Short mmCIF file of C-alpha atoms in Angstrom, two decimals:
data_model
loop_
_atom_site.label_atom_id
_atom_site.label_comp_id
_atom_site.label_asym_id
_atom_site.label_seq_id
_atom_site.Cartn_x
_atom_site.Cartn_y
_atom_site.Cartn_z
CA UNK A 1 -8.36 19.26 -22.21
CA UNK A 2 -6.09 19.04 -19.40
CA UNK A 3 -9.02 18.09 -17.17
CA UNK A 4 -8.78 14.50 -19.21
CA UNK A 5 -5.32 13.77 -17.94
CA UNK A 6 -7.31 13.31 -14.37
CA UNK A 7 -9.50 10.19 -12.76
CA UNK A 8 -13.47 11.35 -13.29
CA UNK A 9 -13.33 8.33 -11.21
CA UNK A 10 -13.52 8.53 -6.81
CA UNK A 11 -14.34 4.90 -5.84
CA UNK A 12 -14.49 1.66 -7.48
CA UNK A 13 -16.52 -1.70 -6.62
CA UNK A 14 -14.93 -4.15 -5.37
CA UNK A 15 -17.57 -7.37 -7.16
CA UNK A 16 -15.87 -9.96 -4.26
CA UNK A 17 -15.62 -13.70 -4.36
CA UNK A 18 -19.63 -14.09 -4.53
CA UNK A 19 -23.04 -12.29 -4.32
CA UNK A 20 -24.49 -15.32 -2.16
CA UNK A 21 -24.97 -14.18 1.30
CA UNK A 22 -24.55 -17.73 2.23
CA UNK A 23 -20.91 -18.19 0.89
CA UNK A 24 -20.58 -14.59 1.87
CA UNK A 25 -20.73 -15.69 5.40
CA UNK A 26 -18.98 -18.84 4.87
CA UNK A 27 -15.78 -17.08 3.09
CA UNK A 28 -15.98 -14.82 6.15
CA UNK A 29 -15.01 -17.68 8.37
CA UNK A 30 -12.46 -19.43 6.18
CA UNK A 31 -10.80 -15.72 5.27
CA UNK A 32 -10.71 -15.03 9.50
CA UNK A 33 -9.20 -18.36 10.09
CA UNK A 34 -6.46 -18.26 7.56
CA UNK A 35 -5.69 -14.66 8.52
CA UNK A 36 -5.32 -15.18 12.34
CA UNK A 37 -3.44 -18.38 11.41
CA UNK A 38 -1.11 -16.42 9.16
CA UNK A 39 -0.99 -13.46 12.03
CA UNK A 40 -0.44 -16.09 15.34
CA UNK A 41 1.98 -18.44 13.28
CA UNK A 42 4.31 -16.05 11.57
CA UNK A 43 4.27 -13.87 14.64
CA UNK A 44 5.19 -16.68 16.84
CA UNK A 45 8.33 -17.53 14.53
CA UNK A 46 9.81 -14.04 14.63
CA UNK A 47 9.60 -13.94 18.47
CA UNK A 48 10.94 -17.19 18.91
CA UNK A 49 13.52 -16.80 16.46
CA UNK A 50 14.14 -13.21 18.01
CA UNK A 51 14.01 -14.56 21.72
CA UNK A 52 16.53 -17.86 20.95
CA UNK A 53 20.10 -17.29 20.82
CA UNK A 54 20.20 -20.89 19.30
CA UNK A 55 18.38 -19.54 16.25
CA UNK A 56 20.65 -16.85 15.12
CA UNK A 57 22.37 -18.57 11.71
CA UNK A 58 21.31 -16.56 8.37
CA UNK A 59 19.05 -18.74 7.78
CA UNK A 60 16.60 -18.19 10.79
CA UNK A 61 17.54 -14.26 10.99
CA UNK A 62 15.98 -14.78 6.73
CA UNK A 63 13.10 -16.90 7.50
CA UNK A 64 12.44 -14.24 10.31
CA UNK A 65 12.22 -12.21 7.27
CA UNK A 66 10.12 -14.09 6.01
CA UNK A 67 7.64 -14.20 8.49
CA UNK A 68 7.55 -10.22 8.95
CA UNK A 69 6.71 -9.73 5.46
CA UNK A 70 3.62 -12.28 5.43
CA UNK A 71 1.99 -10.54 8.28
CA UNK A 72 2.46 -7.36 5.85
CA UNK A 73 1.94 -9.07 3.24
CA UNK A 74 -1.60 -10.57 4.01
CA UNK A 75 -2.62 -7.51 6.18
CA UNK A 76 -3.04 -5.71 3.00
CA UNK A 77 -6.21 -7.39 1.75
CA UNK A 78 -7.36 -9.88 4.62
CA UNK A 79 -8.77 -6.92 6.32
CA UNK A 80 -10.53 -5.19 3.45
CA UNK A 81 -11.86 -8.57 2.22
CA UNK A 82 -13.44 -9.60 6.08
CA UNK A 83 -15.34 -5.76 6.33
CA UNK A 84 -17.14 -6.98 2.80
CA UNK A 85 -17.71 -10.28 3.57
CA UNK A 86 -19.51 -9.37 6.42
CA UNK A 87 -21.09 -6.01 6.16
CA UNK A 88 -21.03 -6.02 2.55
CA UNK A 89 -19.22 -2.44 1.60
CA UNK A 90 -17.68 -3.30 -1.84
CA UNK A 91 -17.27 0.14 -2.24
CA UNK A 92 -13.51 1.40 -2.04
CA UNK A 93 -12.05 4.91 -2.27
CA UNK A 94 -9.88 5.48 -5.45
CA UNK A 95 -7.09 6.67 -2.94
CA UNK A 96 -7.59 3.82 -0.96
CA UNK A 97 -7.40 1.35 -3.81
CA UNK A 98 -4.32 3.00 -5.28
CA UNK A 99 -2.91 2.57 -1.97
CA UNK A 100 -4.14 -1.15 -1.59
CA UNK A 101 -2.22 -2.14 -5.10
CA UNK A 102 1.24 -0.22 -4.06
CA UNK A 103 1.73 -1.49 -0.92
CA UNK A 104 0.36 -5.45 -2.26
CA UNK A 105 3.44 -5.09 -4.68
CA UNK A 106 5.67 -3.19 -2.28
CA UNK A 107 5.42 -6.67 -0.26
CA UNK A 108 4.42 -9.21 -2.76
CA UNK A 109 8.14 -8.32 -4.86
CA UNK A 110 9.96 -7.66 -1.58
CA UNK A 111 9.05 -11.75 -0.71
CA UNK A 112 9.68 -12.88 -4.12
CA UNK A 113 13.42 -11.31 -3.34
CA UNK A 114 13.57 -12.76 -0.18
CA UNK A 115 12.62 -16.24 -1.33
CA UNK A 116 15.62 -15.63 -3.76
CA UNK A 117 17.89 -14.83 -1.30
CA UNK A 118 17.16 -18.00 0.94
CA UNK A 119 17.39 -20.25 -1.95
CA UNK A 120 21.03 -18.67 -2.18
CA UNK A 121 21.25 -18.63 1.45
CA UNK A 122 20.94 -22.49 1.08
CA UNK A 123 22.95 -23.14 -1.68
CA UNK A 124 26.10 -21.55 -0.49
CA UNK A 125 25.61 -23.50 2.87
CA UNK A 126 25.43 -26.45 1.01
CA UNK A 127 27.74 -26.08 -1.85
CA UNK A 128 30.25 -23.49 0.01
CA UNK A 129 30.00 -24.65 3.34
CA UNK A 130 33.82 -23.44 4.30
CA UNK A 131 33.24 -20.11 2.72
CA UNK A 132 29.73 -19.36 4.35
CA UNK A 133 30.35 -17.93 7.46
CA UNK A 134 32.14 -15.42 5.49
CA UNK A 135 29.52 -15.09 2.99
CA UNK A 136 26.48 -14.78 4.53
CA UNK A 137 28.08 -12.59 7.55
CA UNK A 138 25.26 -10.44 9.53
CA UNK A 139 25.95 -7.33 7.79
CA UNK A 140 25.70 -9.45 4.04
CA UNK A 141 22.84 -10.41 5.39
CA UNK A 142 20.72 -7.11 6.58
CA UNK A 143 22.19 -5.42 2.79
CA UNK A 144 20.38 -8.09 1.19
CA UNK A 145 17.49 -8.15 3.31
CA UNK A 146 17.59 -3.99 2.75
CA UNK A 147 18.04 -5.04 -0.76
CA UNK A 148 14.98 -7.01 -1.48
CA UNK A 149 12.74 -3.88 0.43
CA UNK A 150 14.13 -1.48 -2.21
CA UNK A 151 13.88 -3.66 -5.27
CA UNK A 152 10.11 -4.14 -3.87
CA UNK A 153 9.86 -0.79 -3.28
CA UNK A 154 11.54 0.06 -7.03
CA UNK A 155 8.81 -2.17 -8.82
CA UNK A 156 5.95 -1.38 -6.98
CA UNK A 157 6.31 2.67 -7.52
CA UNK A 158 6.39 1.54 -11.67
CA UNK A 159 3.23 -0.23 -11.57
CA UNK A 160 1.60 2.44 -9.12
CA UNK A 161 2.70 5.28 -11.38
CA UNK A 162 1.76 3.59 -14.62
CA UNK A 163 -2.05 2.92 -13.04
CA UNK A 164 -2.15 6.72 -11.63
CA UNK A 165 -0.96 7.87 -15.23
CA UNK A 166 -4.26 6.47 -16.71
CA UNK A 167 -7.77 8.43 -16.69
CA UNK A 168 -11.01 6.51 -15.04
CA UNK A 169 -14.29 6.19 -15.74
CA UNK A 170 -17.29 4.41 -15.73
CA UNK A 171 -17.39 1.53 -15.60
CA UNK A 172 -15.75 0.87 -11.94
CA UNK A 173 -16.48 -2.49 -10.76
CA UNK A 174 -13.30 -4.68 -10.51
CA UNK A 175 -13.72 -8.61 -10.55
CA UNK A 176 -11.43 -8.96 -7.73
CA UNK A 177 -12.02 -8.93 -4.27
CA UNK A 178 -8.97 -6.59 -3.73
CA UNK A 179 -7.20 -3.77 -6.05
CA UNK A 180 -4.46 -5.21 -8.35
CA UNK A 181 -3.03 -3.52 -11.57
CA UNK A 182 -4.71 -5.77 -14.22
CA UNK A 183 -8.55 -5.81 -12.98
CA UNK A 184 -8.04 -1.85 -12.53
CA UNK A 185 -6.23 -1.15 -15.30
CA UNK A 186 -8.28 -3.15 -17.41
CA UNK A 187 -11.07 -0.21 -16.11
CA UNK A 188 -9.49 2.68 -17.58
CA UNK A 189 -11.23 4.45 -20.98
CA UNK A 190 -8.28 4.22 -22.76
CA UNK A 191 -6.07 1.83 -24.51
CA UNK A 192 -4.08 -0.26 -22.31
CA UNK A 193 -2.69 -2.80 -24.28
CA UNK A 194 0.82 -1.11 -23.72
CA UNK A 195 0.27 -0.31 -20.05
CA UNK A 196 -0.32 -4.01 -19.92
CA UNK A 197 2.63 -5.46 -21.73
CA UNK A 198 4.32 -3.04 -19.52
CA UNK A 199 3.11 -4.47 -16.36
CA UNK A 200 2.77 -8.19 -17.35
CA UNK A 201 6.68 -7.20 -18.30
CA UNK A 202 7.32 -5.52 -14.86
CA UNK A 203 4.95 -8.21 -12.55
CA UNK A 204 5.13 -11.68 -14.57
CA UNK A 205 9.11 -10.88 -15.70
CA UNK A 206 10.12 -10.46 -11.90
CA UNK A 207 7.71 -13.30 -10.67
CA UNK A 208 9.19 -16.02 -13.58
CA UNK A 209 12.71 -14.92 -13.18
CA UNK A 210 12.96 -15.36 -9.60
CA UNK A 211 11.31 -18.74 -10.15
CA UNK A 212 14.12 -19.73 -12.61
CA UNK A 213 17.28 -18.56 -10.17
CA UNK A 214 15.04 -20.81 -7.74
CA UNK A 215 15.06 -23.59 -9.50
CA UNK A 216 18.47 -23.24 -11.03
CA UNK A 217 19.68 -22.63 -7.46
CA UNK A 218 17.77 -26.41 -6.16
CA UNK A 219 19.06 -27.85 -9.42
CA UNK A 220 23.04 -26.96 -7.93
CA UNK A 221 21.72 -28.41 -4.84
CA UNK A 222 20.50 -31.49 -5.83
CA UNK A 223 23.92 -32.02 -7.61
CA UNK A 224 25.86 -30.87 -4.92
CA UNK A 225 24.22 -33.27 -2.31
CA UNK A 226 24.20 -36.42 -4.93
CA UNK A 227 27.69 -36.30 -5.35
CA UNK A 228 28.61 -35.67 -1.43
CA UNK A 229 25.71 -38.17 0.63
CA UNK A 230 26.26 -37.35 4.41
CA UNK A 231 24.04 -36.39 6.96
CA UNK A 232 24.47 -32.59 7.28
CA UNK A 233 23.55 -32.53 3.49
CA UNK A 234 20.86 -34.45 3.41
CA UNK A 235 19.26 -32.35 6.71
CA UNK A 236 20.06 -29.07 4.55
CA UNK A 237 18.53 -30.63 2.01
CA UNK A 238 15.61 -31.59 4.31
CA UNK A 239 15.51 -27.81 5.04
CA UNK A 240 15.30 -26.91 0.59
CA UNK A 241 12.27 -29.24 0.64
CA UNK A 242 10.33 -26.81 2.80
CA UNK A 243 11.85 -23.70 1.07
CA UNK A 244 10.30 -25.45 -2.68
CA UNK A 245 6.67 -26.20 -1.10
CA UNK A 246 7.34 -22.17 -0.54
CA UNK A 247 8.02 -21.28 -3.31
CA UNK A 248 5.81 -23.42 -5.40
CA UNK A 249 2.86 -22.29 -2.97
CA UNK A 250 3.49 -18.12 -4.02
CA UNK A 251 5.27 -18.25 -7.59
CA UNK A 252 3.16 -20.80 -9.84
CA UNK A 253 -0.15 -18.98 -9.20
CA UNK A 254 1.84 -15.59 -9.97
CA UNK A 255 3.18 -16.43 -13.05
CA UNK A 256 -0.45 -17.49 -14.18
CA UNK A 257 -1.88 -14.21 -13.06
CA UNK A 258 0.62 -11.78 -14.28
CA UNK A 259 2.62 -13.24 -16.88
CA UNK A 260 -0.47 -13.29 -19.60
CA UNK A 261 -1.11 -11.36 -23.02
CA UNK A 262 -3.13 -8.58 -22.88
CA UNK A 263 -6.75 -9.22 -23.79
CA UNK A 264 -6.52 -12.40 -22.18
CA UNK A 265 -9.70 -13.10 -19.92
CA UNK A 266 -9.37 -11.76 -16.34
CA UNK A 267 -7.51 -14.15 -13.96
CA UNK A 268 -9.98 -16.37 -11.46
CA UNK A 269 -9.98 -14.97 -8.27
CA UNK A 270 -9.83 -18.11 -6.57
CA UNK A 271 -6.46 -18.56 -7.72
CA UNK A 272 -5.34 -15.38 -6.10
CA UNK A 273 -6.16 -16.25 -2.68
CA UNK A 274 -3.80 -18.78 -3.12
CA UNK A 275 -0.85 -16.34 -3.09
CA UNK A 276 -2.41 -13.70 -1.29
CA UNK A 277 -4.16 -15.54 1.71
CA UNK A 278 -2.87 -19.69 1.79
CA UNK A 279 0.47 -19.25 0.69
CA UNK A 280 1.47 -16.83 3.83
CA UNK A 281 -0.77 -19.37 5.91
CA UNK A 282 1.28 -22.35 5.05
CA UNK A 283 4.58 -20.56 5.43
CA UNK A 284 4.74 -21.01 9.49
CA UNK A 285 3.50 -24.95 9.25
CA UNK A 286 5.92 -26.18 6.01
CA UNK A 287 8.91 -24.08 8.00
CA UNK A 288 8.06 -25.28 11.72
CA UNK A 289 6.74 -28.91 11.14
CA UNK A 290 10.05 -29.63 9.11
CA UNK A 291 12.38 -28.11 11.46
CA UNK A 292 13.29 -29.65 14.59
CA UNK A 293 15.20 -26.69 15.64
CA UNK A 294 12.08 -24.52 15.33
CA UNK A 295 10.20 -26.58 17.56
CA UNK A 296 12.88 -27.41 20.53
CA UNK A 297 12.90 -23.20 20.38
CA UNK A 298 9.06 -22.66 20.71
CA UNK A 299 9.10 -25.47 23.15
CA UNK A 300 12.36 -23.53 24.98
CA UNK A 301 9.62 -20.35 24.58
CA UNK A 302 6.18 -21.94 25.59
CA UNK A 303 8.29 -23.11 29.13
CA UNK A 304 9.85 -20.02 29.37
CA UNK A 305 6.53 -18.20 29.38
CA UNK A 306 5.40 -20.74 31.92
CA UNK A 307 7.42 -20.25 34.51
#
């Protein structure tokens, strides 16, 4: 009896975005061109912001952050998915896919809390502009950057724990292209319909209350900035724009995946690229192309590296 307690289960199958070795290939080339987009831009803003003494306000040591945890962030499944793509091994260790959905929610929740704490980074600049400096002081900032690691760190053990608790068997194909607690969960030969609530509670709770400080936090903003028009409102205001194209890019398609009832038809994979693969992509481009003091830094860089 206590045998049943344990996976019968040592690899699953990873079923991918399609069978068609055609769209196999092409995938391939759209998945390596996001993810070296994702690794050159977001590596490019932490050394510039790193390498600039001119970028060292909260909000670039944050968005720095930022950047860090989308190389993680993407490195988690880009890699996996571009081996299947092109050599087609859909097969993944039961270890390995354990390991893929911990460390996907380690960093997935650890951004979420980050996004949270530059939309507050932003409102007190705006709306507490004398009391800032004070506020969002270096130390303030690495204890809420440490933070945001161990809330990730404090949700993704709960999910991990509550997959590992469940016993495995056939059968082991997930419709995903990458291990994440509903498609595996949704494997196990038991009843799950409490797991789930739990995790939709854990996953889709987390991922819609962030969004609702967000918004709440814009809302003060906007307020803020229509009852005081001057220029270094409206450019911090300039700077929330990019920050909600952000945020709108990683927590809408969240909330649709993990905030459902259990039973509910699986979740398309398409829209899970979105969060996992375009979101981290567009991250470097919404912050840089909107930021003039990004790209006098990269410039200060790119000569620097000339010379």
């Amino acid at each position: 009896m206590a045998q049943d307690n344990f996976s019968r289960v040592t690899e699953f199958i990873l079923l991918g975005l399609s069978d068609t070795r055609e769209l196999q290939l092409l995938f391939f080339a759209l998945f390596l061109l996001a993810y070296a987009m994702v690794l050159l831009g977001n590596l490019l803003i932490v050394v510039t912001v790193r390498t600039d003494p001119k970028l060292s306000s909260p909000m670039y040591f944050l968005l720095c952050h930022l950047s860090f945890i989308d190389i993680c962030y993407t490195s988690v499944t880009a890699p996996r998915v571009l081996v299947a793509l092109l050599w087609g091994r859909k097969a993944i260790a039961f270890e390995g896919c354990m390991a893929q959905l911990f460390f996907l929610h380690f960093v997935g929740s650890s951004e979420m809390f980050l996004l949270t704490v530059m939309a507050f980074d932003r409102y007190t600049a705006i709306c507490r502009p004398l009391h800032y400096t004070a506020i969002m002081a270096r130390g303030a900032c690495w204890a809420l950057v440490a933070a945001c690691w161990l809330g990730g760190f404090a949700h993704s053990i709960i999910q991990t724990v509550l997959t590992l608790r469940l016993p495995f068997c056939s059968p082991k194909a997930i419709h995903s292209y990458f291990c994440d607690v509903l498609p595996v969960v949704r494997l196990a030969c038991a009843d799950t319909a409490l797991t789930e609530w739990l995790m939709a509670s854990n996953s889709g709770l987390i991922s819609l209350g962030c969004f609702l400080v967000l918004v709440a936090s814009y809302a003060l903003i906007l307020a803020k900035v229509r009852a005081h028009l001057s220029q270094g409102h409206w450019k911090a205001l300039s700077t929330c724009a990019s920050h909600v194209m952000v945020v709108t890019l990683l927590f809408v398609p969240c909330i649709f995946t993990y905030l459902r009832p259990a039973g509910a038809s699986p979740s398309n994979e398409y829209v899970c690229v979105i969060y996992t693969t375009f979101s981290p992509m567009m991250n470097p481009l919404i912050y840089t192309l909107r930021s003039s003091e990004v790209k006098e830094a990269m410039w200060r860089l790119w000569k620097r590296c000339r010379a």
